Amino acid sequence: MTFNQERFDKLIQKLEVFANKQPHLYKLHVAFLATLGYAYIFLFLAVTLTLLVGIIFGIVNAQSISNLSLTGLLFLLTLAFVLLRSLWVSFPPPTGLPLQPKDVPNLYSLINEISSKLQAPQFHHIFLTNDFNAWVVQRPRLGLLGWQQNYLIVGLPLMLALPPEQFRPVLAHELGHLSGNHSRFSGWIYRQRETWYRIVTGLRQSGHEILSLVFQLFLIWYIPFFNAYSFVLARMNEYEADRCAVDLTGEHNTAKALINTKVKARFLERYFWSSIYKQVETEIEPPKMTYMAMQQALSQRLNQEITRTYLIEALTEKTNNTDTHPCLTDRLKALGYIPDVPKELAIFAPIEISAAQEFLGDTLEKVIDCFSQDWREKIATSWRQKYGEFQKQIAKLKDLNPKSQKQQLTLEEAIQQALLTLEFESEDSVIPLLQEIIHRDTYLASAKYLLGKILLKKQDATGIKYIEMAIEQDSSIVIGGCQMICHFLKNQGKNNEAKFYQERADNHSKLILKSQQERSNLKIDDKLKIHNISDIEVNKLRQQLSHYPQIITAYLVQKNLQSFPEKPLYVLAVKRGFSFWEGSRIYETDNSKIVQSLLKENEFTDNVFIFILNSNLSMEKKLKRISNSMIYQKKGKK
């Protein structure tokens, strides 16, 4: 039900130009698409009910029920029930620690103040979670028919990371999505977008074949277009919500909040939580007051070198079509704010009073205890298991270190020693070990990549040489390696050299996309050749095929590729028997099951394209002309 990524990107690009030039006309297009979804369901329901009434009227007039009438009546009743049921798709409510006005009056006062100024609806529930985020959810009690229940979800880590004046624009942004002042229409589409995603999920999981048949053709066309049109509007809505934040809290506070959240999210993920989980190496039980430690870490001035690295990363990110949120630089640019890295480091000064202290008040201590205890209970079992694994690994390292001083370790042991040394000792200690491994095996790309990564982290430019050598041997690390070098060069102020590696990464990304497209389909004019799979593997494949009574013939060939030809793509074409009594829909469903089952069973899943051959006689003739292409024929079939 979705476009491939390239087609989706091109459509998004066109729609963004349209939306920028004629925003009002664009919104009319989106409104039409949103309404069309409702219209289709209600039109089909109306037709179903009309036919149902007609059959009932006919039965009453005839004063008898034929088998045909009874069948039609039962079918339409089932269809009407399923259609009505689809309008009441269940939307599970968000979860979290509920906050009551009497417990956190300052927070409710702030939310009510912002809601009033933005003409946003009141919230029925406010939850506190352990996410570094804040968001609003409108849960339709009646599915597509609406009757919204409003939820505000706020993350405790976010409140600990921001001072009050930066937390206000975050809330203003989220409430701006529902604002009557700025984005009532966008808010409606925003809700429809989420509603349709959930309805599609509900339909897929419903198990009703009739419902799937009724909706399939429409949704195959509708969902990709509604997704693309609403995607652009959702991104516009993000900018609109940022402007709501600026109107209420000012450009400076909004910009600082955007920068602060991007950097501290990285700090928590990469630094704080890694230091917590590092304790599993020495402690059999998880720490008791994790969120108290988080509060202390976030309230202090962050390490300037780490902060600068995270800030540059955030500012160099690009907006992409996997997320409706624009990148940090684009959001700041839309606010008219030009970031200056040295100046922005002042944002990360110690926090005297956090938003959590200001708006949770006396409840904060209980909340921190509650979150710490909950985290500890959830992780306790896996923590102890991990502790046991680490003790075994430490013991192994203790055996390898003295052994390496007496005799040369095998290459496998040397690699294990290096990885364990990196894990339990230091990066400085592992550098000579990796250099020795590379000297012994010059084709080990992973060792070169790891050594290059460590050296660049230590601001040693010789790391570029090792990463380049690794990239030359393994194309799968081109993007990661180039981005790592690019980041290093930017920190060194060598922007022109950094640009070369960024372009190289971008070009390789395009090549991967082209390769994926080349490997995802088969056309009659594609060049095919004899496969190079061993007889042993072909015999295994024959055994697998023999377990499918439907399959009567199978061909195996190899496709000529333009992108990454060193990674072969095999084509397995199977021809199946067809019973006259099988319905076409059952037949197609069975085909899909056969393909999926074969994909799971074969041992070269990532390198094989499987399809049913019956409807493509031209392709079968082409396959027959390739030597040794037929690898299986059911006994008794010619």
XYZ file of C-alpha atoms in Angstrom, residues 194-550:
357
model
C -2.967 9.042 12.447
C -6.513 7.648 12.294
C -6.047 6.159 8.816
C -2.748 4.574 9.790
C -4.451 2.871 12.700
C -7.484 1.846 10.648
C -5.273 0.249 7.999
C -3.460 -1.636 10.766
C -6.812 -2.687 12.225
C -8.064 -3.882 8.836
C -4.912 -5.931 8.268
C -5.279 -7.571 11.658
C -9.053 -8.070 11.480
C -8.880 -11.398 9.638
C -12.007 -10.552 7.588
C -11.355 -11.630 3.985
C -14.518 -9.905 2.722
C -13.473 -6.626 4.310
C -9.989 -6.909 2.840
C -11.448 -7.549 -0.618
C -13.829 -4.564 -0.333
C -11.128 -2.134 0.760
C -8.064 -3.490 -1.021
C -8.332 -1.799 -4.416
C -9.337 1.547 -2.922
C -6.660 1.547 -0.232
C -3.904 0.490 -2.649
C -4.563 3.756 -4.476
C -5.743 5.951 -1.605
C -3.246 5.395 1.198
C -0.038 6.258 -0.726
C -1.538 9.510 -2.041
C -3.109 10.516 1.259
C 0.150 9.636 2.981
C 2.164 11.861 0.626
C -0.269 14.806 0.662
C -0.747 14.695 4.435
C 2.996 14.160 4.971
C 3.759 17.559 3.425
C 0.972 19.162 5.446
C 2.225 17.491 8.614
C 5.671 18.964 7.998
C 4.090 22.391 7.414
C 2.258 21.834 10.680
C 5.583 21.368 12.475
C 6.718 24.788 11.281
C 3.316 26.222 12.248
C 3.612 24.727 15.735
C 7.087 26.278 16.071
C 5.569 29.666 15.234
C 2.984 29.111 17.969
C 5.865 28.572 20.380
C 7.570 31.768 19.191
C 4.364 33.804 19.572
C 3.994 32.681 23.182
C 7.578 32.401 24.408
C 9.784 34.321 21.970
C 12.223 33.343 19.236
C 15.248 33.073 21.545
C 13.647 30.651 24.034
C 12.180 28.529 21.227
C 15.523 28.275 19.423
C 17.391 27.421 22.629
C 14.807 24.734 23.449
C 15.191 23.155 19.991
C 19.001 23.109 20.287
C 19.024 21.934 23.895
C 16.681 19.001 23.287
C 18.652 17.765 20.272
C 21.957 17.802 22.166
C 20.714 16.398 25.468
C 18.841 13.598 23.732
C 22.193 12.475 22.350
C 23.843 12.974 25.739
C 21.321 10.685 27.452
C 21.412 7.989 24.797
C 25.157 7.850 24.204
C 26.727 9.031 27.439
C 24.385 8.773 30.431
C 22.696 5.444 29.675
C 25.935 3.885 28.421
C 27.590 4.792 31.745
C 24.649 3.242 33.630
C 24.776 0.014 31.642
C 28.566 -0.063 31.967
C 28.030 -0.842 35.651
C 26.772 -4.311 34.719
C 30.415 -5.313 34.353
C 31.010 -4.983 38.105
C 27.573 -4.860 39.785
C 25.312 -7.893 40.001
C 22.223 -5.724 40.651
C 21.120 -2.624 38.670
C 21.528 0.760 40.426
C 18.686 1.877 42.670
C 18.439 5.630 41.960
C 18.981 5.884 38.201
C 16.648 8.841 37.685
C 18.208 10.705 40.588
C 21.555 10.257 38.823
C 19.914 11.481 35.608
C 18.654 14.608 37.374
C 22.139 15.366 38.667
C 23.786 14.731 35.269
C 21.340 16.952 33.381
C 21.478 19.790 35.878
C 25.259 20.151 35.586
C 27.232 21.809 32.790
C 27.819 19.203 30.097
C 31.341 18.391 28.974
C 32.175 21.078 26.408
C 33.916 18.752 23.950
C 31.065 16.247 24.001
C 28.502 19.048 23.762
C 30.250 20.614 20.784
C 30.360 17.263 18.981
C 26.667 16.584 19.566
C 25.737 20.134 18.536
C 27.651 19.948 15.257
C 26.020 16.588 14.516
C 22.568 18.030 15.141
C 23.218 21.092 12.976
C 24.585 19.044 10.070
C 21.611 16.670 9.891
C 19.443 16.995 6.788
C 15.667 16.880 6.516
C 14.513 13.576 5.006
C 11.237 11.933 4.114
C 11.316 9.251 6.787
C 10.087 11.785 9.371
C 7.648 14.679 9.134
C 9.835 16.692 11.516
C 12.269 19.003 9.696
C 15.927 18.929 10.731
C 17.182 21.333 13.410
C 18.862 23.709 10.959
C 15.709 24.050 8.835
C 13.565 24.732 11.911
C 15.978 27.383 13.183
C 16.152 28.953 9.725
C 12.345 29.159 9.598
C 12.462 31.057 12.912
C 15.048 33.462 11.479
C 17.624 32.215 13.977
C 21.212 31.723 12.783
C 23.109 29.361 15.129
C 26.709 30.011 16.079
C 28.382 26.959 17.616
C 30.693 28.726 20.133
C 27.846 31.004 21.253
C 25.312 28.155 21.556
C 27.551 26.294 24.045
C 26.330 28.776 26.665
C 22.902 27.091 26.437
C 24.309 24.108 28.313
C 25.222 25.971 31.488
C 24.189 24.444 34.836
C 20.419 24.466 35.427
C 19.517 26.186 38.684
C 15.875 25.091 38.601
C 14.678 22.516 36.060
C 11.211 22.382 34.529
C 10.632 19.222 36.563
C 11.365 21.068 39.824
C 9.278 24.085 38.779
C 6.184 22.277 37.496
C 6.162 18.968 39.402
C 7.036 20.592 42.730
C 6.908 18.376 45.806
C 5.776 15.435 43.662
C 9.133 15.267 41.862
C 10.929 13.254 44.549
C 8.177 10.613 44.582
C 8.146 10.507 40.782
C 11.917 9.995 40.607
C 11.707 7.172 43.164
C 8.813 5.598 41.240
C 10.577 5.742 37.858
C 13.851 4.453 39.325
C 12.137 1.520 41.012
C 10.079 0.680 37.932
C 13.175 0.733 35.682
C 15.112 -1.417 38.167
C 12.369 -4.054 38.383
C 11.978 -4.293 34.599
C 15.683 -4.697 33.924
C 16.704 -6.793 36.938
C 16.553 -10.246 35.280
C 18.343 -9.280 32.069
C 20.893 -7.293 34.114
C 21.851 -10.348 36.176
C 22.118 -12.463 33.017
C 24.343 -9.854 31.419
C 26.472 -9.666 34.565
C 27.038 -13.436 34.383
C 28.033 -13.177 30.702
C 30.487 -10.386 31.480
C 32.137 -12.408 34.230
C 32.729 -15.224 31.760
C 34.173 -12.773 29.218
C 36.434 -11.155 31.824
C 37.686 -14.587 32.829
C 38.372 -15.356 29.166
C 40.358 -12.119 28.782
C 42.385 -13.003 31.871
C 43.282 -16.318 30.209
C 44.189 -14.735 26.857
C 46.430 -11.938 28.142
C 49.132 -14.116 29.780
C 48.828 -16.682 26.963
C 49.603 -13.975 24.368
C 52.831 -13.136 26.210
C 54.053 -16.729 25.999
C 52.989 -17.651 22.464
C 51.268 -16.224 19.442
C 47.495 -16.493 19.656
C 45.492 -17.871 16.779
C 43.898 -15.139 14.661
C 40.498 -15.972 16.125
C 41.887 -15.698 19.678
C 43.652 -12.419 18.832
C 40.423 -10.920 17.537
C 38.592 -12.072 20.651
C 41.319 -10.592 22.867
C 41.078 -7.234 21.042
C 37.287 -7.044 21.349
C 37.360 -7.980 25.027
C 40.143 -5.488 25.698
C 38.081 -2.738 24.077
C 35.084 -3.777 26.153
C 36.745 -4.071 29.559
C 39.958 -2.057 29.436
C 40.620 0.952 27.213
C 40.852 2.147 23.622
C 44.577 2.864 24.103
C 45.166 -0.772 25.069
C 43.389 -2.162 22.013
C 45.261 -0.071 19.391
C 48.460 -2.222 19.314
C 46.358 -5.399 19.322
C 44.396 -4.249 16.263
C 47.587 -3.191 14.488
C 49.026 -6.674 15.042
C 45.837 -8.318 13.733
C 45.921 -6.162 10.575
C 49.583 -7.036 10.069
C 48.703 -10.738 10.232
C 45.586 -10.490 8.028
C 45.531 -7.524 5.655
C 42.076 -8.518 4.336
C 40.286 -8.130 7.676
C 38.215 -5.003 6.933
C 36.429 -4.984 10.308
C 39.719 -4.625 12.215
C 40.793 -1.702 10.002
C 37.418 -0.026 10.410
C 37.483 -0.384 14.201
C 41.066 0.905 14.426
C 40.234 3.865 12.189
C 37.182 4.676 14.291
C 39.206 4.655 17.522
C 41.977 6.810 16.036
C 39.533 9.403 14.694
C 37.818 9.528 18.066
C 41.246 10.336 19.536
C 41.613 13.109 16.902
C 44.320 11.131 15.083
C 44.038 11.715 11.304
C 45.765 8.399 10.489
C 42.378 6.832 11.226
C 41.240 8.050 7.782
C 43.783 5.744 6.127
C 42.475 2.670 7.947
C 38.827 3.471 7.225
C 39.653 4.046 3.548
C 41.326 0.612 3.392
C 38.300 -0.980 5.094
C 35.905 0.716 2.655
C 37.919 -0.563 -0.294
C 37.429 -4.131 0.923
C 33.822 -3.899 2.142
C 31.298 -1.694 0.317
C 28.711 -2.170 3.089
C 30.629 0.281 5.320
C 31.086 3.053 2.756
C 28.310 5.265 4.128
C 29.221 4.849 7.804
C 32.943 5.261 7.096
C 32.523 8.381 4.951
C 30.198 9.999 7.476
C 32.680 9.269 10.258
C 35.532 10.859 8.298
C 33.284 13.800 7.336
C 32.427 14.444 10.983
C 36.119 14.290 11.957
C 37.147 16.734 9.213
C 34.384 19.179 10.129
C 35.618 19.204 13.716
C 39.075 19.962 12.311
C 37.660 22.878 10.328
C 38.400 21.164 6.986
C 34.975 21.760 5.460
C 35.987 21.300 1.808
C 37.492 17.871 2.487
C 34.482 16.988 4.635
C 32.157 17.912 1.766
C 33.893 15.387 -0.496
C 33.184 12.534 1.958
C 29.595 13.658 2.519
C 28.974 13.656 -1.243
C 30.628 10.260 -1.483
C 28.275 8.912 1.199
C 25.256 10.473 -0.542
C 26.250 9.015 -3.916
C 26.734 5.564 -2.396
C 23.323 5.852 -0.741
C 21.782 6.552 -4.167
C 23.644 3.567 -5.578
C 22.220 1.341 -2.834
C 18.704 2.587 -3.614
C 19.257 1.862 -7.318
C 20.536 -1.607 -6.420
C 17.499 -2.317 -4.235
C 15.192 -1.359 -7.080
C 17.185 -3.490 -9.525
C 16.918 -6.476 -7.182
C 13.217 -6.056 -6.361
C 11.782 -6.822 -9.810
C 12.312 -8.883 -12.934
C 11.467 -7.701 -16.473
C 11.364 -9.681 -19.693
C 14.275 -7.698 -21.137
C 16.555 -8.302 -18.123
C 19.721 -10.230 -18.936
C 19.922 -13.651 -17.268
C 22.731 -16.181 -17.164
C 23.678 -19.602 -15.792
C 23.734 -19.712 -11.995
C 26.953 -20.553 -10.144
C 25.435 -22.405 -7.182
C 27.059 -25.728 -6.285
C 25.359 -29.060 -7.011
C 25.082 -29.695 -3.272
C 23.088 -26.506 -2.725
C 20.920 -27.149 -5.795
C 20.081 -30.633 -4.477
C 19.033 -29.098 -1.146
C 16.781 -26.714 -3.047
C 15.262 -29.610 -5.006
C 14.423 -31.340 -1.727
C 12.669 -28.214 -0.482
C 10.691 -27.855 -3.705
C 9.564 -31.484 -3.544
C 7.674 -30.677 -0.337
C 5.279 -28.457 -2.312
C 2.730 -30.601 -4.206
C 1.559 -27.519 -6.131
